[in-house]
Short mmCIF file of N, CA and C and ligand atoms in Angstrom, two decimals:
data_model
loop_
_atom_site.label_atom_id
_atom_site.label_comp_id
_atom_site.label_asym_id
_atom_site.label_seq_id
_atom_site.Cartn_x
_atom_site.Cartn_y
_atom_site.Cartn_z
N MET Y 1 117.29 119.65 102.48
CA MET Y 1 116.36 118.62 102.93
C MET Y 1 116.48 117.41 102.00
N ARG Y 2 116.79 116.28 102.59
CA ARG Y 2 117.06 115.11 101.74
C ARG Y 2 116.04 113.98 101.91
N ARG Y 3 115.24 114.08 102.97
CA ARG Y 3 114.22 113.04 103.16
C ARG Y 3 113.08 113.57 104.02
N VAL Y 4 111.93 112.91 103.86
CA VAL Y 4 110.75 113.31 104.63
C VAL Y 4 110.26 112.09 105.39
N VAL Y 5 109.94 112.28 106.67
CA VAL Y 5 109.36 111.20 107.45
C VAL Y 5 107.98 111.64 107.96
N LEU Y 6 106.98 110.81 107.68
CA LEU Y 6 105.61 111.13 108.08
C LEU Y 6 105.25 110.37 109.34
N VAL Y 7 104.72 111.09 110.32
CA VAL Y 7 104.31 110.46 111.58
C VAL Y 7 102.86 110.82 111.86
N GLY Y 8 102.27 110.12 112.81
CA GLY Y 8 100.89 110.43 113.20
C GLY Y 8 100.10 109.17 113.49
N PHE Y 9 98.91 109.39 113.96
CA PHE Y 9 98.05 108.30 114.44
C PHE Y 9 97.57 107.42 113.27
N MET Y 10 97.10 106.23 113.62
CA MET Y 10 96.52 105.33 112.62
C MET Y 10 95.39 106.06 111.88
N GLY Y 11 95.35 105.89 110.57
CA GLY Y 11 94.30 106.53 109.79
C GLY Y 11 94.60 107.98 109.44
N ALA Y 12 95.80 108.44 109.75
CA ALA Y 12 96.15 109.84 109.43
C ALA Y 12 96.41 110.03 107.94
N GLY Y 13 96.67 108.90 107.25
CA GLY Y 13 96.93 108.98 105.80
C GLY Y 13 98.42 108.97 105.47
N LYS Y 14 99.24 108.46 106.39
CA LYS Y 14 100.69 108.50 106.19
C LYS Y 14 101.11 107.76 104.91
N THR Y 15 100.52 106.57 104.71
CA THR Y 15 100.91 105.78 103.54
C THR Y 15 100.42 106.43 102.24
N SER Y 16 99.15 106.83 102.21
CA SER Y 16 98.61 107.40 100.96
C SER Y 16 99.27 108.73 100.63
N VAL Y 17 99.41 109.58 101.64
CA VAL Y 17 100.04 110.89 101.39
C VAL Y 17 101.53 110.69 101.05
N GLY Y 18 102.17 109.77 101.76
CA GLY Y 18 103.60 109.52 101.52
C GLY Y 18 103.85 109.08 100.09
N ARG Y 19 102.99 108.18 99.62
CA ARG Y 19 103.17 107.68 98.25
C ARG Y 19 102.97 108.82 97.24
N ALA Y 20 101.93 109.63 97.46
CA ALA Y 20 101.64 110.74 96.53
C ALA Y 20 102.75 111.79 96.59
N LEU Y 21 103.24 112.05 97.79
CA LEU Y 21 104.30 113.06 97.96
C LEU Y 21 105.58 112.60 97.26
N ALA Y 22 105.93 111.34 97.46
CA ALA Y 22 107.15 110.81 96.82
C ALA Y 22 107.03 110.90 95.30
N ALA Y 23 105.84 110.58 94.77
CA ALA Y 23 105.64 110.64 93.32
C ALA Y 23 105.86 112.07 92.82
N GLN Y 24 105.33 113.04 93.57
CA GLN Y 24 105.47 114.44 93.14
C GLN Y 24 106.90 114.94 93.24
N LEU Y 25 107.62 114.45 94.24
CA LEU Y 25 109.00 114.90 94.42
C LEU Y 25 109.97 114.12 93.51
N GLY Y 26 109.48 112.99 92.98
CA GLY Y 26 110.35 112.12 92.19
C GLY Y 26 111.31 111.35 93.10
N TRP Y 27 110.88 111.11 94.34
CA TRP Y 27 111.68 110.38 95.31
C TRP Y 27 111.13 108.97 95.50
N ARG Y 28 111.89 108.12 96.19
CA ARG Y 28 111.39 106.78 96.50
C ARG Y 28 110.51 106.82 97.74
N PHE Y 29 109.55 105.89 97.75
CA PHE Y 29 108.64 105.83 98.90
C PHE Y 29 108.83 104.51 99.66
N PHE Y 30 108.86 104.60 100.97
CA PHE Y 30 108.89 103.40 101.81
C PHE Y 30 107.81 103.50 102.87
N ASP Y 31 107.14 102.37 103.09
CA ASP Y 31 106.17 102.27 104.18
C ASP Y 31 106.80 101.34 105.21
N LEU Y 32 106.98 101.86 106.43
CA LEU Y 32 107.74 101.11 107.44
C LEU Y 32 107.10 99.76 107.77
N ASP Y 33 105.79 99.73 107.98
CA ASP Y 33 105.11 98.46 108.27
C ASP Y 33 105.33 97.45 107.14
N HIS Y 34 105.18 97.95 105.92
CA HIS Y 34 105.34 97.08 104.75
C HIS Y 34 106.76 96.51 104.69
N GLU Y 35 107.76 97.36 104.96
CA GLU Y 35 109.15 96.90 104.95
C GLU Y 35 109.37 95.81 106.00
N ILE Y 36 108.81 96.03 107.20
CA ILE Y 36 109.00 95.06 108.28
C ILE Y 36 108.38 93.72 107.90
N VAL Y 37 107.16 93.78 107.35
CA VAL Y 37 106.46 92.54 106.98
C VAL Y 37 107.21 91.84 105.85
N SER Y 38 107.64 92.59 104.83
CA SER Y 38 108.27 91.90 103.71
C SER Y 38 109.65 91.37 104.07
N ARG Y 39 110.38 92.06 104.94
CA ARG Y 39 111.70 91.55 105.33
C ARG Y 39 111.60 90.33 106.24
N SER Y 40 110.60 90.34 107.13
CA SER Y 40 110.54 89.28 108.14
C SER Y 40 109.63 88.12 107.73
N GLY Y 41 108.74 88.39 106.75
CA GLY Y 41 107.77 87.37 106.36
C GLY Y 41 106.74 87.13 107.45
N ARG Y 42 106.61 88.10 108.33
CA ARG Y 42 105.70 87.94 109.47
C ARG Y 42 104.75 89.15 109.48
N SER Y 43 103.46 88.92 109.66
CA SER Y 43 102.51 90.03 109.66
C SER Y 43 102.67 90.88 110.93
N ILE Y 44 102.12 92.09 110.90
CA ILE Y 44 102.20 92.97 112.08
C ILE Y 44 101.48 92.29 113.25
N ARG Y 45 100.33 91.68 112.93
CA ARG Y 45 99.56 91.01 113.99
C ARG Y 45 100.40 89.90 114.62
N ASP Y 46 101.13 89.15 113.80
CA ASP Y 46 101.99 88.09 114.35
C ASP Y 46 103.12 88.67 115.19
N TRP Y 47 103.71 89.77 114.73
CA TRP Y 47 104.76 90.41 115.52
C TRP Y 47 104.24 90.74 116.92
N PHE Y 48 103.00 91.28 116.96
CA PHE Y 48 102.44 91.68 118.25
C PHE Y 48 102.14 90.48 119.14
N SER Y 49 101.73 89.35 118.55
CA SER Y 49 101.39 88.23 119.43
C SER Y 49 102.65 87.44 119.81
N ASP Y 50 103.61 87.31 118.91
CA ASP Y 50 104.86 86.63 119.23
C ASP Y 50 105.89 87.04 118.19
N PRO Y 51 106.94 87.70 118.50
CA PRO Y 51 107.59 87.89 119.80
C PRO Y 51 107.04 89.02 120.67
N GLY Y 52 106.05 89.77 120.21
CA GLY Y 52 105.46 90.78 121.09
C GLY Y 52 105.74 92.21 120.66
N GLU Y 53 104.99 93.13 121.26
CA GLU Y 53 105.07 94.53 120.85
C GLU Y 53 106.46 95.13 121.03
N SER Y 54 107.15 94.81 122.14
CA SER Y 54 108.48 95.41 122.35
C SER Y 54 109.44 95.02 121.25
N ALA Y 55 109.37 93.76 120.83
CA ALA Y 55 110.26 93.30 119.75
C ALA Y 55 109.89 94.03 118.46
N PHE Y 56 108.59 94.23 118.24
CA PHE Y 56 108.15 94.96 117.05
C PHE Y 56 108.70 96.39 117.08
N ARG Y 57 108.64 97.03 118.25
CA ARG Y 57 109.13 98.42 118.37
C ARG Y 57 110.63 98.49 118.07
N ARG Y 58 111.38 97.49 118.54
CA ARG Y 58 112.82 97.48 118.26
C ARG Y 58 113.07 97.31 116.76
N GLU Y 59 112.30 96.43 116.15
CA GLU Y 59 112.44 96.20 114.71
C GLU Y 59 112.11 97.47 113.93
N GLU Y 60 111.02 98.14 114.33
CA GLU Y 60 110.64 99.42 113.70
C GLU Y 60 111.80 100.39 113.77
N GLY Y 61 112.44 100.46 114.94
CA GLY Y 61 113.55 101.38 115.15
C GLY Y 61 114.71 101.07 114.21
N SER Y 62 115.08 99.78 114.12
CA SER Y 62 116.27 99.51 113.32
C SER Y 62 115.98 99.59 111.82
N VAL Y 63 114.79 99.17 111.39
CA VAL Y 63 114.48 99.28 109.95
C VAL Y 63 114.39 100.76 109.55
N ALA Y 64 113.75 101.58 110.40
CA ALA Y 64 113.63 103.01 110.08
C ALA Y 64 115.02 103.66 110.03
N GLN Y 65 115.87 103.31 110.97
CA GLN Y 65 117.21 103.90 111.00
C GLN Y 65 117.96 103.60 109.70
N GLU Y 66 117.82 102.36 109.25
CA GLU Y 66 118.49 101.97 108.01
C GLU Y 66 117.93 102.77 106.83
N LEU Y 67 116.59 102.85 106.75
CA LEU Y 67 115.97 103.57 105.62
C LEU Y 67 116.31 105.05 105.65
N LEU Y 68 116.42 105.61 106.86
CA LEU Y 68 116.67 107.04 106.98
C LEU Y 68 118.13 107.42 106.69
N SER Y 69 118.93 106.42 106.31
CA SER Y 69 120.28 106.76 105.88
C SER Y 69 120.29 106.97 104.36
N GLU Y 70 119.17 106.72 103.71
CA GLU Y 70 119.06 106.91 102.25
C GLU Y 70 118.66 108.36 101.97
N ASP Y 71 119.03 108.82 100.77
CA ASP Y 71 118.64 110.17 100.35
C ASP Y 71 117.43 110.11 99.43
N GLU Y 72 116.72 111.23 99.35
CA GLU Y 72 115.58 111.37 98.45
C GLU Y 72 114.56 110.25 98.65
N ILE Y 73 114.14 110.12 99.89
CA ILE Y 73 113.09 109.15 100.19
C ILE Y 73 111.99 109.83 101.03
N VAL Y 74 110.79 109.28 100.91
CA VAL Y 74 109.70 109.63 101.82
C VAL Y 74 109.40 108.35 102.60
N LEU Y 75 109.40 108.44 103.92
CA LEU Y 75 109.13 107.28 104.76
C LEU Y 75 107.83 107.50 105.54
N ALA Y 76 106.87 106.60 105.33
CA ALA Y 76 105.64 106.62 106.14
C ALA Y 76 105.86 105.66 107.29
N THR Y 77 105.84 106.17 108.51
CA THR Y 77 106.07 105.30 109.67
C THR Y 77 104.73 104.73 110.16
N GLY Y 78 104.79 103.75 111.05
CA GLY Y 78 103.58 103.26 111.72
C GLY Y 78 103.27 104.23 112.86
N GLY Y 79 102.02 104.22 113.32
CA GLY Y 79 101.59 105.19 114.31
C GLY Y 79 102.35 105.20 115.62
N GLY Y 80 103.08 104.11 115.93
CA GLY Y 80 103.79 104.06 117.20
C GLY Y 80 105.26 104.43 117.10
N TRP Y 81 105.79 104.49 115.89
CA TRP Y 81 107.23 104.72 115.73
C TRP Y 81 107.70 105.99 116.44
N ALA Y 82 106.99 107.10 116.19
CA ALA Y 82 107.43 108.40 116.73
C ALA Y 82 107.24 108.51 118.24
N THR Y 83 106.52 107.56 118.81
CA THR Y 83 106.21 107.68 120.24
C THR Y 83 107.31 107.06 121.12
N GLU Y 84 108.24 106.37 120.48
CA GLU Y 84 109.37 105.82 121.25
C GLU Y 84 110.37 106.94 121.48
N ARG Y 85 110.87 107.01 122.68
CA ARG Y 85 111.78 108.08 123.11
C ARG Y 85 112.92 108.35 122.12
N GLY Y 86 113.11 109.60 121.79
CA GLY Y 86 114.28 110.00 120.99
C GLY Y 86 114.13 109.86 119.49
N ARG Y 87 113.03 109.25 119.04
CA ARG Y 87 112.92 108.99 117.60
C ARG Y 87 112.93 110.28 116.78
N LEU Y 88 112.12 111.25 117.16
CA LEU Y 88 112.05 112.49 116.37
C LEU Y 88 113.16 113.45 116.74
N SER Y 89 113.50 113.50 118.03
CA SER Y 89 114.52 114.48 118.43
C SER Y 89 115.90 114.10 117.90
N ARG Y 90 116.11 112.83 117.57
CA ARG Y 90 117.42 112.42 117.07
C ARG Y 90 117.57 112.50 115.55
N LEU Y 91 116.51 112.91 114.85
CA LEU Y 91 116.62 113.00 113.38
C LEU Y 91 117.62 114.09 113.01
N ASP Y 92 118.37 113.89 111.93
CA ASP Y 92 119.33 114.93 111.57
C ASP Y 92 118.64 116.07 110.81
N ALA Y 93 119.39 117.15 110.61
CA ALA Y 93 118.80 118.37 110.06
C ALA Y 93 118.32 118.21 108.61
N SER Y 94 118.81 117.19 107.93
CA SER Y 94 118.38 117.02 106.53
C SER Y 94 117.13 116.15 106.41
N THR Y 95 116.54 115.77 107.55
CA THR Y 95 115.31 114.98 107.53
C THR Y 95 114.15 115.82 108.05
N LEU Y 96 113.15 116.01 107.21
CA LEU Y 96 111.99 116.81 107.63
C LEU Y 96 110.91 115.87 108.15
N SER Y 97 110.52 116.08 109.41
CA SER Y 97 109.45 115.25 109.97
C SER Y 97 108.13 116.01 109.90
N ILE Y 98 107.09 115.33 109.49
CA ILE Y 98 105.77 115.96 109.36
C ILE Y 98 104.73 115.13 110.12
N TRP Y 99 104.03 115.78 111.02
CA TRP Y 99 102.94 115.13 111.77
C TRP Y 99 101.65 115.33 110.98
N LEU Y 100 101.08 114.25 110.49
CA LEU Y 100 99.77 114.32 109.85
C LEU Y 100 98.75 114.15 110.97
N GLU Y 101 98.04 115.21 111.26
CA GLU Y 101 97.13 115.19 112.39
C GLU Y 101 95.74 114.73 111.97
N VAL Y 102 95.17 113.87 112.79
CA VAL Y 102 93.79 113.40 112.54
C VAL Y 102 93.12 113.26 113.90
N ASP Y 103 91.83 113.55 113.98
CA ASP Y 103 91.19 113.34 115.28
C ASP Y 103 90.67 111.90 115.37
N ALA Y 104 90.30 111.50 116.60
CA ALA Y 104 89.96 110.10 116.85
C ALA Y 104 88.76 109.63 116.00
N GLU Y 105 87.76 110.50 115.87
CA GLU Y 105 86.57 110.12 115.11
C GLU Y 105 86.93 109.84 113.65
N GLU Y 106 87.70 110.77 113.08
CA GLU Y 106 88.05 110.59 111.66
C GLU Y 106 88.99 109.40 111.47
N SER Y 107 89.88 109.18 112.44
CA SER Y 107 90.77 108.02 112.36
C SER Y 107 89.95 106.73 112.28
N LEU Y 108 88.96 106.60 113.17
CA LEU Y 108 88.13 105.39 113.19
C LEU Y 108 87.35 105.26 111.90
N ARG Y 109 86.86 106.38 111.39
CA ARG Y 109 86.10 106.35 110.13
C ARG Y 109 86.97 105.87 108.98
N ARG Y 110 88.20 106.42 108.92
CA ARG Y 110 89.08 106.06 107.80
C ARG Y 110 89.54 104.61 107.89
N VAL Y 111 89.87 104.18 109.09
CA VAL Y 111 90.36 102.80 109.24
C VAL Y 111 89.22 101.82 109.01
N GLY Y 112 88.02 102.19 109.43
CA GLY Y 112 86.84 101.35 109.22
C GLY Y 112 87.04 99.95 109.75
N ARG Y 113 86.80 98.97 108.91
CA ARG Y 113 86.95 97.58 109.36
C ARG Y 113 88.36 97.05 109.09
N ASP Y 114 89.23 97.91 108.55
CA ASP Y 114 90.56 97.47 108.15
C ASP Y 114 91.52 97.43 109.35
N VAL Y 115 91.20 96.54 110.30
CA VAL Y 115 92.00 96.49 111.53
C VAL Y 115 92.93 95.27 111.57
N THR Y 116 92.92 94.50 110.48
CA THR Y 116 93.71 93.25 110.46
C THR Y 116 95.17 93.48 110.86
N GLU Y 117 95.79 94.50 110.28
CA GLU Y 117 97.19 94.76 110.58
C GLU Y 117 97.36 95.88 111.62
N ARG Y 118 96.30 96.12 112.38
CA ARG Y 118 96.37 97.15 113.43
C ARG Y 118 95.92 96.53 114.75
N PRO Y 119 96.82 95.75 115.36
CA PRO Y 119 96.42 95.03 116.57
C PRO Y 119 96.01 95.95 117.73
N LEU Y 120 96.35 97.23 117.66
CA LEU Y 120 95.95 98.12 118.75
C LEU Y 120 94.52 98.64 118.56
N MET Y 121 93.94 98.32 117.40
CA MET Y 121 92.55 98.73 117.16
C MET Y 121 91.68 97.49 117.05
N SER Y 122 90.40 97.65 117.34
CA SER Y 122 89.50 96.52 117.11
C SER Y 122 88.29 97.06 116.38
N ARG Y 123 87.52 96.15 115.80
CA ARG Y 123 86.37 96.59 114.99
C ARG Y 123 85.36 97.38 115.80
N ASP Y 124 85.29 97.06 117.10
CA ASP Y 124 84.28 97.76 117.91
C ASP Y 124 84.92 98.79 118.84
N MET Y 125 86.11 99.25 118.47
CA MET Y 125 86.81 100.22 119.32
C MET Y 125 85.99 101.52 119.39
N GLY Y 126 85.76 101.99 120.58
CA GLY Y 126 84.98 103.21 120.75
C GLY Y 126 85.84 104.45 120.58
N VAL Y 127 85.17 105.57 120.34
CA VAL Y 127 85.88 106.84 120.15
C VAL Y 127 86.69 107.19 121.40
N GLN Y 128 86.13 106.91 122.60
CA GLN Y 128 86.84 107.27 123.84
C GLN Y 128 88.18 106.56 123.93
N THR Y 129 88.19 105.28 123.56
CA THR Y 129 89.44 104.50 123.63
C THR Y 129 90.46 105.04 122.63
N ALA Y 130 89.97 105.29 121.41
CA ALA Y 130 90.88 105.82 120.38
C ALA Y 130 91.41 107.18 120.81
N ARG Y 131 90.53 107.99 121.38
CA ARG Y 131 90.92 109.34 121.82
C ARG Y 131 91.98 109.25 122.92
N GLY Y 132 91.80 108.30 123.83
CA GLY Y 132 92.75 108.12 124.93
C GLY Y 132 94.14 107.78 124.40
N LEU Y 133 94.18 106.85 123.45
CA LEU Y 133 95.47 106.45 122.87
C LEU Y 133 96.10 107.62 122.12
N LEU Y 134 95.28 108.31 121.36
CA LEU Y 134 95.78 109.46 120.60
C LEU Y 134 96.32 110.54 121.55
N GLU Y 135 95.58 110.83 122.60
CA GLU Y 135 96.02 111.87 123.55
C GLU Y 135 97.35 111.50 124.20
N SER Y 136 97.52 110.20 124.50
CA SER Y 136 98.76 109.78 125.16
C SER Y 136 99.96 109.93 124.22
N ARG Y 137 99.70 110.11 122.93
CA ARG Y 137 100.78 110.19 121.94
C ARG Y 137 101.01 111.61 121.41
N ARG Y 138 100.10 112.50 121.73
CA ARG Y 138 100.12 113.84 121.13
C ARG Y 138 101.45 114.58 121.33
N THR Y 139 101.99 114.53 122.56
CA THR Y 139 103.24 115.27 122.80
C THR Y 139 104.40 114.68 122.00
N ALA Y 140 104.37 113.39 121.78
CA ALA Y 140 105.44 112.77 120.98
C ALA Y 140 105.32 113.22 119.53
N TYR Y 141 104.11 113.16 118.97
CA TYR Y 141 103.91 113.58 117.57
C TYR Y 141 104.26 115.06 117.39
N ALA Y 142 103.98 115.85 118.44
CA ALA Y 142 104.19 117.30 118.33
C ALA Y 142 105.68 117.67 118.22
N LEU Y 143 106.57 116.70 118.40
CA LEU Y 143 108.01 116.99 118.22
C LEU Y 143 108.40 117.06 116.75
N ALA Y 144 107.47 116.71 115.86
CA ALA Y 144 107.76 116.79 114.42
C ALA Y 144 107.97 118.26 114.03
N SER Y 145 108.72 118.48 112.95
CA SER Y 145 109.01 119.86 112.53
C SER Y 145 107.78 120.57 112.00
N LEU Y 146 106.90 119.83 111.36
CA LEU Y 146 105.70 120.44 110.78
C LEU Y 146 104.47 119.67 111.21
N ARG Y 147 103.35 120.39 111.30
CA ARG Y 147 102.09 119.74 111.64
C ARG Y 147 101.08 120.08 110.55
N VAL Y 148 100.47 119.07 109.99
CA VAL Y 148 99.49 119.32 108.92
C VAL Y 148 98.18 118.66 109.32
N ASP Y 149 97.12 119.46 109.38
CA ASP Y 149 95.80 118.95 109.75
C ASP Y 149 95.19 118.23 108.55
N THR Y 150 94.81 116.98 108.73
CA THR Y 150 94.24 116.22 107.60
C THR Y 150 92.74 116.03 107.73
N ASN Y 151 92.14 116.52 108.83
CA ASN Y 151 90.71 116.28 109.05
C ASN Y 151 89.88 116.90 107.92
N GLY Y 152 89.02 116.09 107.33
CA GLY Y 152 88.15 116.58 106.27
C GLY Y 152 88.87 116.86 104.96
N LYS Y 153 90.13 116.45 104.87
CA LYS Y 153 90.89 116.75 103.64
C LYS Y 153 91.22 115.48 102.88
N SER Y 154 91.30 115.60 101.57
CA SER Y 154 91.64 114.44 100.73
C SER Y 154 93.16 114.27 100.71
N VAL Y 155 93.59 113.12 100.22
CA VAL Y 155 95.03 112.85 100.08
C VAL Y 155 95.66 113.92 99.18
N GLU Y 156 94.94 114.29 98.11
CA GLU Y 156 95.45 115.30 97.17
C GLU Y 156 95.61 116.66 97.86
N ASP Y 157 94.59 117.03 98.68
CA ASP Y 157 94.67 118.32 99.40
C ASP Y 157 95.90 118.35 100.31
N VAL Y 158 96.05 117.28 101.07
CA VAL Y 158 97.15 117.26 102.05
C VAL Y 158 98.50 117.28 101.33
N THR Y 159 98.58 116.49 100.26
CA THR Y 159 99.86 116.42 99.54
C THR Y 159 100.21 117.77 98.92
N SER Y 160 99.22 118.42 98.29
CA SER Y 160 99.58 119.71 97.66
C SER Y 160 99.89 120.76 98.71
N HIS Y 161 99.25 120.67 99.87
CA HIS Y 161 99.58 121.59 100.96
C HIS Y 161 101.04 121.40 101.39
N ILE Y 162 101.46 120.17 101.51
CA ILE Y 162 102.86 119.90 101.91
C ILE Y 162 103.82 120.41 100.83
N ILE Y 163 103.48 120.16 99.58
CA ILE Y 163 104.35 120.62 98.48
C ILE Y 163 104.49 122.15 98.54
N GLU Y 164 103.38 122.84 98.78
CA GLU Y 164 103.42 124.31 98.90
C GLU Y 164 104.37 124.75 100.01
N ILE Y 165 104.25 124.08 101.17
CA ILE Y 165 105.13 124.43 102.30
C ILE Y 165 106.60 124.20 101.91
N LEU Y 166 106.85 123.07 101.24
CA LEU Y 166 108.23 122.76 100.87
C LEU Y 166 108.76 123.80 99.89
N GLU Y 167 107.92 124.21 98.92
CA GLU Y 167 108.36 125.20 97.94
C GLU Y 167 108.64 126.53 98.63
N LEU Y 168 107.77 126.92 99.55
CA LEU Y 168 107.97 128.17 100.28
C LEU Y 168 109.26 128.14 101.08
N SER Y 169 109.54 127.00 101.72
CA SER Y 169 110.74 126.96 102.55
C SER Y 169 112.00 126.96 101.69
N VAL Y 170 111.91 126.42 100.47
CA VAL Y 170 113.07 126.47 99.58
C VAL Y 170 113.32 127.93 99.17
N VAL Y 171 112.23 128.64 98.81
CA VAL Y 171 112.37 130.04 98.40
C VAL Y 171 112.97 130.86 99.55
N LYS Y 172 112.44 130.60 100.79
CA LYS Y 172 112.90 131.37 101.94
C LYS Y 172 114.38 131.16 102.24
N THR Y 173 114.87 129.93 102.02
CA THR Y 173 116.25 129.65 102.41
C THR Y 173 117.25 129.88 101.28
N GLU Y 174 116.73 130.18 100.06
CA GLU Y 174 117.66 130.44 98.95
C GLU Y 174 118.33 131.79 99.14
N PRO Y 175 119.65 131.90 98.82
CA PRO Y 175 120.32 133.20 98.98
C PRO Y 175 119.71 134.23 98.05
N GLN Y 176 119.52 135.47 98.56
CA GLN Y 176 118.89 136.52 97.72
C GLN Y 176 119.95 137.21 96.85
C1 S3P T 201 100.54 101.07 115.18
C2 S3P T 201 100.17 101.54 113.93
C3 S3P T 201 100.16 100.69 112.73
C4 S3P T 201 101.14 99.52 112.90
C5 S3P T 201 100.92 98.79 114.18
C6 S3P T 201 101.04 99.69 115.41
C7 S3P T 201 100.50 102.00 116.34
O1 S3P T 201 100.51 101.46 111.60
O2 S3P T 201 102.47 99.97 112.87
O3 S3P T 201 99.63 98.25 114.13
O4 S3P T 201 101.12 101.71 117.37
O5 S3P T 201 99.85 103.06 116.21
P1 S3P T 201 99.55 102.59 110.93
O6 S3P T 201 99.75 103.85 111.71
O7 S3P T 201 100.09 102.69 109.55
O8 S3P T 201 98.17 102.09 110.99
#
C-alpha cells in the first residue's frame, strides 16, 4: 500500500483526518480542494460560478490523477470527486480508498456556517436537502475499499481506528 485516498460527504472530516493520518504515517498530505485553489488562484466558489461545476469536476480529476502518481501520500478529496464515474474503480491496487461516513445531521453540524467554499451547501440548508444529496452519492462512496463511521467520533478516534486497521492488514498479509 503506497497511498491513501479519503472520500466521503462534506463534513466527514477528510481534511482533518487526512492530515492527522499522514502525520502518523510520516507521509505527505494533500487536500484536493486546496491544491486546485492554490494552482489556479481561483476559489472553489469561483470555479462553480465560472467556468462552472463541470469544469471544476474535470480539474478535480486531473489534479487528483497527478497526485495519485506519488508514493507515500494521503489525499483528502472533495465530497464530489468519488462520485464521478470510474474514479474509485480505476484506482490501482497500491492505493487504499477509505470512505469516511457521516450522516446528514452531523455533516451540517460540523460544517456549520463554514459554507464559503462549499457552493453546494447554504447556511440555511435543511437536513432533508443534505440527506437527499448524500443518498444520491452513497453507492459511489461505497465503492471505497474501507468504510469508517465517523459519527460521534473525534478526529483522533477516527485516525487511530484507521491506523489499527492498517496495522492489522499489514500483519495479515506478511508471510508467516
Ligand atoms: C463538494 C465538496 C467540497 C468542494 C466543493 C464540492 C461536493 O469539498 O470540493 O464544494 O461536491 O461535495 P469538501 O467535501 O471538502 O467540503
